[in-house]
């Protein structure tokens, strides 16, 4: 993938300063957006402009893609005057610009030279607050709708909050998340940040790849997960929905007959990797708009699920939306904005979901949501 096509490299700084640099951008209210893709972290900095994926070299550098849960209503594609790249095994962060002196005007290298390491110590304080009763009520409403034949599956969410310490910064939080979940993909967009385990779609030439996840267990529960009728049914619903959605975009899908395990650290998921050749006229953005929100975060059937979620839940905002990046030729990767949080006025706001089907048990689904909160909060306050 050629994310840096058309950009000019103007300098670099030590990779140990990256997360402190992000904290500096946050403190100075300099716009930025970040996504981890193709083995590197890409950080767009400065005032963004709208961009069109697959514009070729008429638009240098990458487009940063994002949306909230309501993808068709909030889809954004942005380019930034400065792009920083940190490779997985690189000792330096490389600085690129789309036009002459963009990095100098923003003072990127000067800011980087003054950055301190992100602080040690806890980023959260006090106890996590989760309205378990409200979450359990959503589970029961979902089960009732399923019993009445309105739905086959509905993904409901729980909400939790926890107080931040004075040491908190987004840069420090991202640093902790990466250390705790190295196989996940960091992201930050519009105040929402996290480490996503789920690839929505990736395009390289005419090849489309997906790695949808549905079905969850704590580490140690792998065998039970592979034999769970409830989780296998929930997963199959998602796969079938994706097959239907992709029928007009992909020649044929190659996938395993049964789901495999995906190791997301503390949690283990059922996954069905998919690959297929795109049909003429199809591209990464059109595919994402066709499949999102998938049954991994919405339900089956999708339209009925979205209507019900609008009635029983607060707005999800960025949670379960998409984050990604494309190069000037339309190749790129898109991830699901999960395992994330927002920070506002001294409080961390968490959202996590669980898929409800006929065999779901309310206590188990609430426990799954708590476990997903733990993925974030344990990373920010390592024990």
Coordinates of C-alpha atoms in Angstrom, one line a residue:
X1 CA 0.0 0.0 0.0
X2 CA 1.3 3.4 -1.0
X3 CA 0.0 5.6 1.8
X4 CA 2.9 8.1 1.4
X5 CA 2.7 8.6 -2.4
X6 CA 3.1 12.2 -3.3
X7 CA 4.4 13.3 0.1
X8 CA 7.9 14.7 1.0
X9 CA 9.8 13.5 4.0
X10 CA 11.2 16.5 6.0
X11 CA 12.7 14.9 9.1
X12 CA 12.3 12.4 11.9
X13 CA 12.5 12.1 15.7
X14 CA 12.9 9.2 18.2
X15 CA 9.9 6.8 18.4
X16 CA 10.0 7.0 22.2
X17 CA 8.7 10.5 21.9
X18 CA 5.6 9.6 19.8
X19 CA 3.0 9.2 22.5
X20 CA 4.3 12.3 24.3
X21 CA 4.1 14.1 21.0
X22 CA 0.4 13.1 20.8
X23 CA -0.2 14.4 24.3
X24 CA 1.4 17.7 23.2
X25 CA -0.9 18.0 20.2
X26 CA -3.9 17.3 22.5
X27 CA -2.8 20.0 25.0
X28 CA -2.2 22.6 22.3
X29 CA -5.6 21.7 20.5
X30 CA -3.8 20.9 17.3
X31 CA -6.1 18.7 15.2
X32 CA -4.9 15.1 14.6
X33 CA -6.2 11.7 13.7
X34 CA -4.5 8.4 14.0
X35 CA -4.9 4.8 12.8
X36 CA -2.7 1.8 12.9
X37 CA -2.6 -0.1 9.6
X38 CA -0.3 -2.2 7.5
X39 CA 2.1 -2.6 10.4
X40 CA 2.6 1.2 11.0
X41 CA 1.0 4.0 12.9
X42 CA -0.2 6.9 10.7
X43 CA -0.8 10.2 12.4
X44 CA -2.4 13.1 10.4
X45 CA -1.7 16.5 11.9
X46 CA -3.0 20.0 11.1
X47 CA -6.3 21.4 9.7
X48 CA -7.8 18.6 7.7
X49 CA -9.5 18.9 4.3
X50 CA -12.0 16.6 2.7
X51 CA -10.5 14.1 0.3
X52 CA -11.7 11.6 -2.2
X53 CA -10.2 8.1 -2.0
X54 CA -8.9 6.7 -5.3
X55 CA -8.2 10.2 -6.6
X56 CA -4.7 9.1 -7.7
X57 CA -1.7 11.5 -7.3
X58 CA -4.0 14.5 -7.8
X59 CA -4.4 14.0 -4.0
X60 CA -1.0 13.2 -2.3
X61 CA -0.9 11.1 0.8
X62 CA -3.5 9.1 2.6
X63 CA -7.2 9.7 3.3
X64 CA -8.1 9.0 6.9
X65 CA -11.6 7.4 7.0
X66 CA -13.9 7.5 10.0
X67 CA -17.6 7.4 10.9
X68 CA -19.8 7.0 13.9
X69 CA -22.1 4.0 14.4
X70 CA -24.5 5.4 11.8
X71 CA -22.0 5.1 9.0
X72 CA -24.1 6.5 6.1
X73 CA -24.9 9.6 8.2
X74 CA -21.4 10.4 9.4
X75 CA -18.9 9.1 7.0
X76 CA -15.8 11.4 6.8
X77 CA -12.7 11.2 4.6
X78 CA -9.9 13.6 5.5
X79 CA -6.4 14.5 4.4
X80 CA -3.9 16.3 6.6
X81 CA -1.1 18.6 5.7
X82 CA 1.4 16.6 7.8
X83 CA 1.6 12.8 8.2
X84 CA 3.8 11.1 10.7
X85 CA 4.6 7.4 10.4
X86 CA 5.9 5.1 13.1
X87 CA 6.8 1.6 11.9
X88 CA 6.4 -1.3 14.3
X89 CA 10.2 -2.0 14.5
X90 CA 11.4 1.5 13.6
X91 CA 13.4 3.6 16.1
X92 CA 12.3 6.8 14.5
X93 CA 9.0 8.6 13.6
X94 CA 9.2 10.0 10.0
X95 CA 7.6 13.3 9.2
X96 CA 6.0 13.9 5.8
X97 CA 4.2 16.9 4.3
X98 CA 1.8 17.3 1.4
X99 CA 3.0 20.8 0.5
X100 CA 6.2 22.8 1.2
X101 CA 6.8 24.1 4.7
X102 CA 3.6 22.6 6.1
X103 CA 5.5 20.9 8.9
X104 CA 7.5 24.0 9.6
X105 CA 4.3 26.1 9.9
X106 CA 3.0 23.7 12.5
X107 CA 6.3 23.5 14.2
X108 CA 6.3 19.7 14.2
X109 CA 10.0 19.0 14.7
X110 CA 10.3 21.8 17.2
X111 CA 7.4 20.4 19.2
X112 CA 8.9 16.9 19.0
X113 CA 12.3 18.2 20.4
X114 CA 10.5 19.5 23.5
X115 CA 8.4 16.4 24.2
X116 CA 8.7 14.5 27.4
X117 CA 8.0 10.8 27.9
X118 CA 4.4 10.0 28.9
X119 CA 4.2 9.7 32.7
X120 CA 4.1 6.5 34.6
X121 CA 1.5 5.8 37.2
X122 CA -2.3 5.2 37.1
X123 CA -4.4 7.1 34.6
X124 CA -7.7 6.3 36.3
X125 CA -8.9 6.7 39.9
X126 CA -11.8 5.6 42.0
X127 CA -14.2 2.8 41.0
X128 CA -15.7 2.2 37.6
X129 CA -19.5 3.1 37.5
X130 CA -21.7 0.8 35.3
X131 CA -25.5 1.0 35.5
X132 CA -25.8 -2.8 35.4
X133 CA -29.6 -2.6 35.7
X134 CA -29.9 -0.5 32.6
X135 CA -27.7 -2.9 30.6
X136 CA -29.6 -5.9 31.8
X137 CA -32.9 -4.2 30.8
X138 CA -31.6 -3.8 27.2
X139 CA -30.7 -7.5 27.2
X140 CA -34.2 -8.4 28.3
X141 CA -35.8 -6.1 25.7
X142 CA -33.6 -7.7 23.0
X143 CA -34.6 -11.2 24.1
X144 CA -38.3 -10.2 24.1
X145 CA -38.1 -8.8 20.6
X146 CA -36.3 -12.1 19.5
X147 CA -39.0 -14.2 21.1
X148 CA -41.7 -12.2 19.4
X149 CA -40.0 -12.9 16.0
X150 CA -39.0 -9.3 15.3
X151 CA -35.2 -10.1 15.3
X152 CA -32.8 -13.0 15.3
X153 CA -30.0 -11.1 16.9
X154 CA -29.4 -7.7 18.5
X155 CA -26.2 -6.2 19.8
X156 CA -26.9 -4.1 22.9
X157 CA -24.4 -1.9 24.7
X158 CA -23.6 -1.0 28.3
X159 CA -22.1 2.3 29.4
X160 CA -19.6 3.0 32.2
X161 CA -17.6 5.9 33.5
X162 CA -14.5 6.3 35.7
X163 CA -12.6 9.3 36.9
X164 CA -9.3 10.3 35.3
X165 CA -6.1 11.2 37.2
X166 CA -4.3 14.5 36.6
X167 CA -1.7 12.4 34.7
X168 CA -4.2 11.3 32.0
X169 CA -3.6 12.2 28.4
X170 CA -4.7 10.5 25.2
X171 CA -1.1 9.9 24.3
X172 CA -0.5 8.1 27.6
X173 CA -3.6 6.1 27.2
X174 CA -2.7 5.0 23.7
X175 CA 0.8 4.0 24.9
X176 CA -0.7 1.8 27.6
X177 CA -3.2 0.2 25.2
X178 CA -0.5 -0.7 22.7
X179 CA 1.6 -2.2 25.4
X180 CA -1.3 -4.3 26.7
X181 CA -2.7 -5.3 23.3
X182 CA 0.1 -5.4 20.8
X183 CA -2.0 -7.3 18.2
X184 CA -4.7 -4.8 18.2
X185 CA -4.8 -1.6 16.1
X186 CA -4.6 1.8 17.8
X187 CA -6.9 4.6 16.7
X188 CA -7.9 8.2 17.6
X189 CA -10.5 10.3 15.9
X190 CA -12.8 13.1 17.1
X191 CA -12.1 12.4 20.8
X192 CA -12.6 8.7 20.7
X193 CA -9.6 6.4 21.1
X194 CA -8.9 2.7 21.5
X195 CA -7.2 -0.5 20.3
X196 CA -9.4 -2.4 17.9
X197 CA -9.0 -6.2 17.3
X198 CA -11.4 -6.2 14.3
X199 CA -10.5 -5.7 10.6
X200 CA -13.7 -4.6 8.8
X201 CA -12.1 -4.7 5.3
X202 CA -8.7 -4.3 3.6
X203 CA -8.2 -3.8 -0.1
X204 CA -5.0 -4.4 -2.0
X205 CA -5.4 -4.2 -5.8
X206 CA -8.5 -6.2 -6.6
X207 CA -8.2 -8.4 -3.5
X208 CA -10.6 -7.7 -0.6
X209 CA -9.9 -9.2 2.9
X210 CA -12.1 -9.2 6.0
X211 CA -11.8 -10.6 9.5
X212 CA -15.1 -10.3 11.2
X213 CA -15.4 -11.3 14.9
X214 CA -18.5 -12.5 16.8
X215 CA -18.5 -14.7 19.9
X216 CA -16.4 -13.9 22.9
X217 CA -14.7 -15.7 25.8
X218 CA -12.1 -14.9 28.4
X219 CA -8.7 -16.3 27.8
X220 CA -8.8 -19.9 29.0
X221 CA -12.3 -20.5 27.6
X222 CA -11.2 -21.3 24.0
X223 CA -12.5 -24.9 23.9
X224 CA -15.9 -23.9 25.4
X225 CA -16.1 -21.1 22.9
X226 CA -15.5 -23.4 19.9
X227 CA -18.3 -25.6 21.2
X228 CA -20.8 -23.0 22.3
X229 CA -24.0 -23.4 20.3
X230 CA -25.0 -19.8 21.2
X231 CA -21.8 -18.2 20.1
X232 CA -21.6 -20.3 16.9
X233 CA -25.1 -19.4 16.0
X234 CA -24.4 -15.7 16.7
X235 CA -21.3 -15.9 14.5
X236 CA -23.1 -17.7 11.7
X237 CA -25.7 -14.9 11.5
X238 CA -22.9 -12.3 11.0
X239 CA -21.2 -14.4 8.3
X240 CA -24.4 -14.9 6.4
X241 CA -25.3 -11.2 6.5
X242 CA -21.8 -10.4 5.2
X243 CA -22.2 -12.9 2.4
X244 CA -25.4 -11.3 1.3
X245 CA -24.1 -7.7 1.6
X246 CA -20.9 -8.6 -0.4
X247 CA -22.7 -10.4 -3.2
X248 CA -22.8 -7.4 -5.5
X249 CA -19.1 -6.4 -4.8
X250 CA -17.1 -9.6 -4.7
X251 CA -16.8 -12.3 -7.3
X252 CA -16.7 -15.1 -4.7
X253 CA -15.6 -15.3 -1.1
X254 CA -13.0 -17.8 0.2
X255 CA -13.5 -18.6 3.9
X256 CA -13.1 -21.6 6.3
X257 CA -16.1 -23.8 6.8
X258 CA -16.0 -23.2 10.5
X259 CA -14.8 -20.2 12.6
X260 CA -11.4 -20.0 14.0
X261 CA -10.1 -18.5 17.2
X262 CA -8.7 -15.0 17.2
X263 CA -6.4 -14.0 20.1
X264 CA -7.2 -10.5 21.3
X265 CA -5.2 -10.7 24.5
X266 CA -7.5 -11.0 27.5
X267 CA -10.4 -11.9 25.3
X268 CA -10.7 -14.6 22.6
X269 CA -13.1 -14.3 19.7
X270 CA -14.6 -16.5 17.0
X271 CA -13.4 -15.2 13.6
X272 CA -14.1 -16.1 10.0
X273 CA -11.3 -14.7 7.7
X274 CA -12.7 -13.9 4.2
X275 CA -11.0 -13.1 0.9
X276 CA -12.4 -12.4 -2.5
X277 CA -11.8 -10.6 -5.8
X278 CA -13.6 -7.3 -6.1
X279 CA -16.0 -6.9 -9.1
X280 CA -15.4 -4.0 -11.5
X281 CA -16.4 -0.7 -10.0
X282 CA -16.2 -1.8 -6.4
X283 CA -13.8 -0.2 -4.0
X284 CA -13.0 -0.1 -0.3
X285 CA -15.4 2.7 0.5
X286 CA -18.3 1.3 -1.4
X287 CA -17.8 -2.1 0.4
X288 CA -17.6 -0.5 3.8
X289 CA -20.8 1.5 3.2
X290 CA -22.5 -1.7 2.0
X291 CA -21.6 -3.9 5.0
X292 CA -21.5 -1.4 8.0
X293 CA -22.7 -1.6 10.6
X294 CA -22.3 -5.4 10.4
X295 CA -24.2 -7.9 12.6
X296 CA -21.1 -7.9 14.9
X297 CA -22.3 -4.6 16.3
X298 CA -25.9 -4.1 15.1
X299 CA -28.2 -7.2 14.5
X300 CA -30.2 -9.3 12.1
X301 CA -32.1 -8.1 10.2
X302 CA -30.0 -4.9 10.2
X303 CA -32.8 -2.4 9.5
X304 CA -35.0 -3.7 12.3
X305 CA -32.0 -3.8 14.6
X306 CA -31.1 -0.2 14.0
X307 CA -34.7 0.9 14.5
X308 CA -34.8 -0.9 17.9
X309 CA -31.4 0.3 19.0
X310 CA -32.5 3.9 18.3
X311 CA -35.4 3.4 20.8
X312 CA -33.6 1.6 23.6
X313 CA -30.1 3.0 23.7
X314 CA -28.5 6.5 23.8
X315 CA -26.5 7.5 20.8
X316 CA -23.4 5.4 20.3
X317 CA -21.4 8.2 18.8
X318 CA -18.1 7.0 17.5
X319 CA -18.4 3.6 19.2
X320 CA -18.8 0.7 16.7
X321 CA -18.2 3.1 13.8
X322 CA -15.2 2.7 11.4
X323 CA -11.7 4.0 11.4
X324 CA -9.2 3.5 8.6
X325 CA -6.9 4.8 5.9
X326 CA -6.5 4.6 2.1
X327 CA -3.7 5.5 -0.2
X328 CA -4.1 7.7 -3.3
X329 CA -5.1 4.7 -5.3
X330 CA -7.8 3.4 -3.1
X331 CA -5.9 0.6 -1.3
X332 CA -6.2 0.6 2.5
X333 CA -7.5 -0.9 5.7
X334 CA -10.6 -0.2 7.8
X335 CA -11.2 -1.3 11.4
X336 CA -14.1 -1.3 13.8
X337 CA -14.0 1.4 16.5
X338 CA -14.4 -0.9 19.5
X339 CA -12.4 -1.5 22.7
X340 CA -12.3 2.3 23.0
X341 CA -13.3 5.2 25.2
X342 CA -13.6 9.0 25.3
X343 CA -12.2 11.4 27.9
X344 CA -14.2 14.5 28.8
X345 CA -14.0 16.9 31.8
X346 CA -12.1 14.5 33.9
X347 CA -14.1 11.4 33.2
X348 CA -13.5 8.4 31.0
X349 CA -16.6 7.2 29.1
X350 CA -16.7 3.5 28.1
X351 CA -19.1 1.7 25.7
X352 CA -19.1 -2.1 25.1
X353 CA -21.5 -4.4 23.5
X354 CA -22.7 -8.0 23.5
X355 CA -24.7 -10.0 20.9
X356 CA -28.1 -11.2 22.1
X357 CA -29.8 -14.3 20.5
X358 CA -32.5 -16.6 21.7
X359 CA -30.2 -18.6 24.0
X360 CA -28.6 -15.6 25.6
X361 CA -28.5 -15.3 29.4
X362 CA -28.7 -11.8 30.8
X363 CA -26.1 -12.3 33.5
X364 CA -23.6 -13.8 31.0
X365 CA -24.1 -11.0 28.5
X366 CA -23.6 -8.3 31.2
X367 CA -20.5 -10.1 32.3
X368 CA -19.2 -10.0 28.7
X369 CA -19.7 -6.3 28.6
X370 CA -17.9 -5.9 31.9
X371 CA -15.0 -8.0 30.5
X372 CA -14.8 -5.6 27.5
X373 CA -14.6 -2.6 29.8
X374 CA -11.8 -4.4 31.6
X375 CA -9.8 -4.5 28.3
X376 CA -9.5 -0.7 28.4
X377 CA -9.4 0.1 32.1
X378 CA -6.9 -2.6 33.0
X379 CA -4.6 -1.3 30.3
X380 CA -4.8 2.2 31.6
X381 CA -4.2 1.1 35.2
X382 CA -2.0 -2.0 34.8
X383 CA -1.8 -4.1 37.9

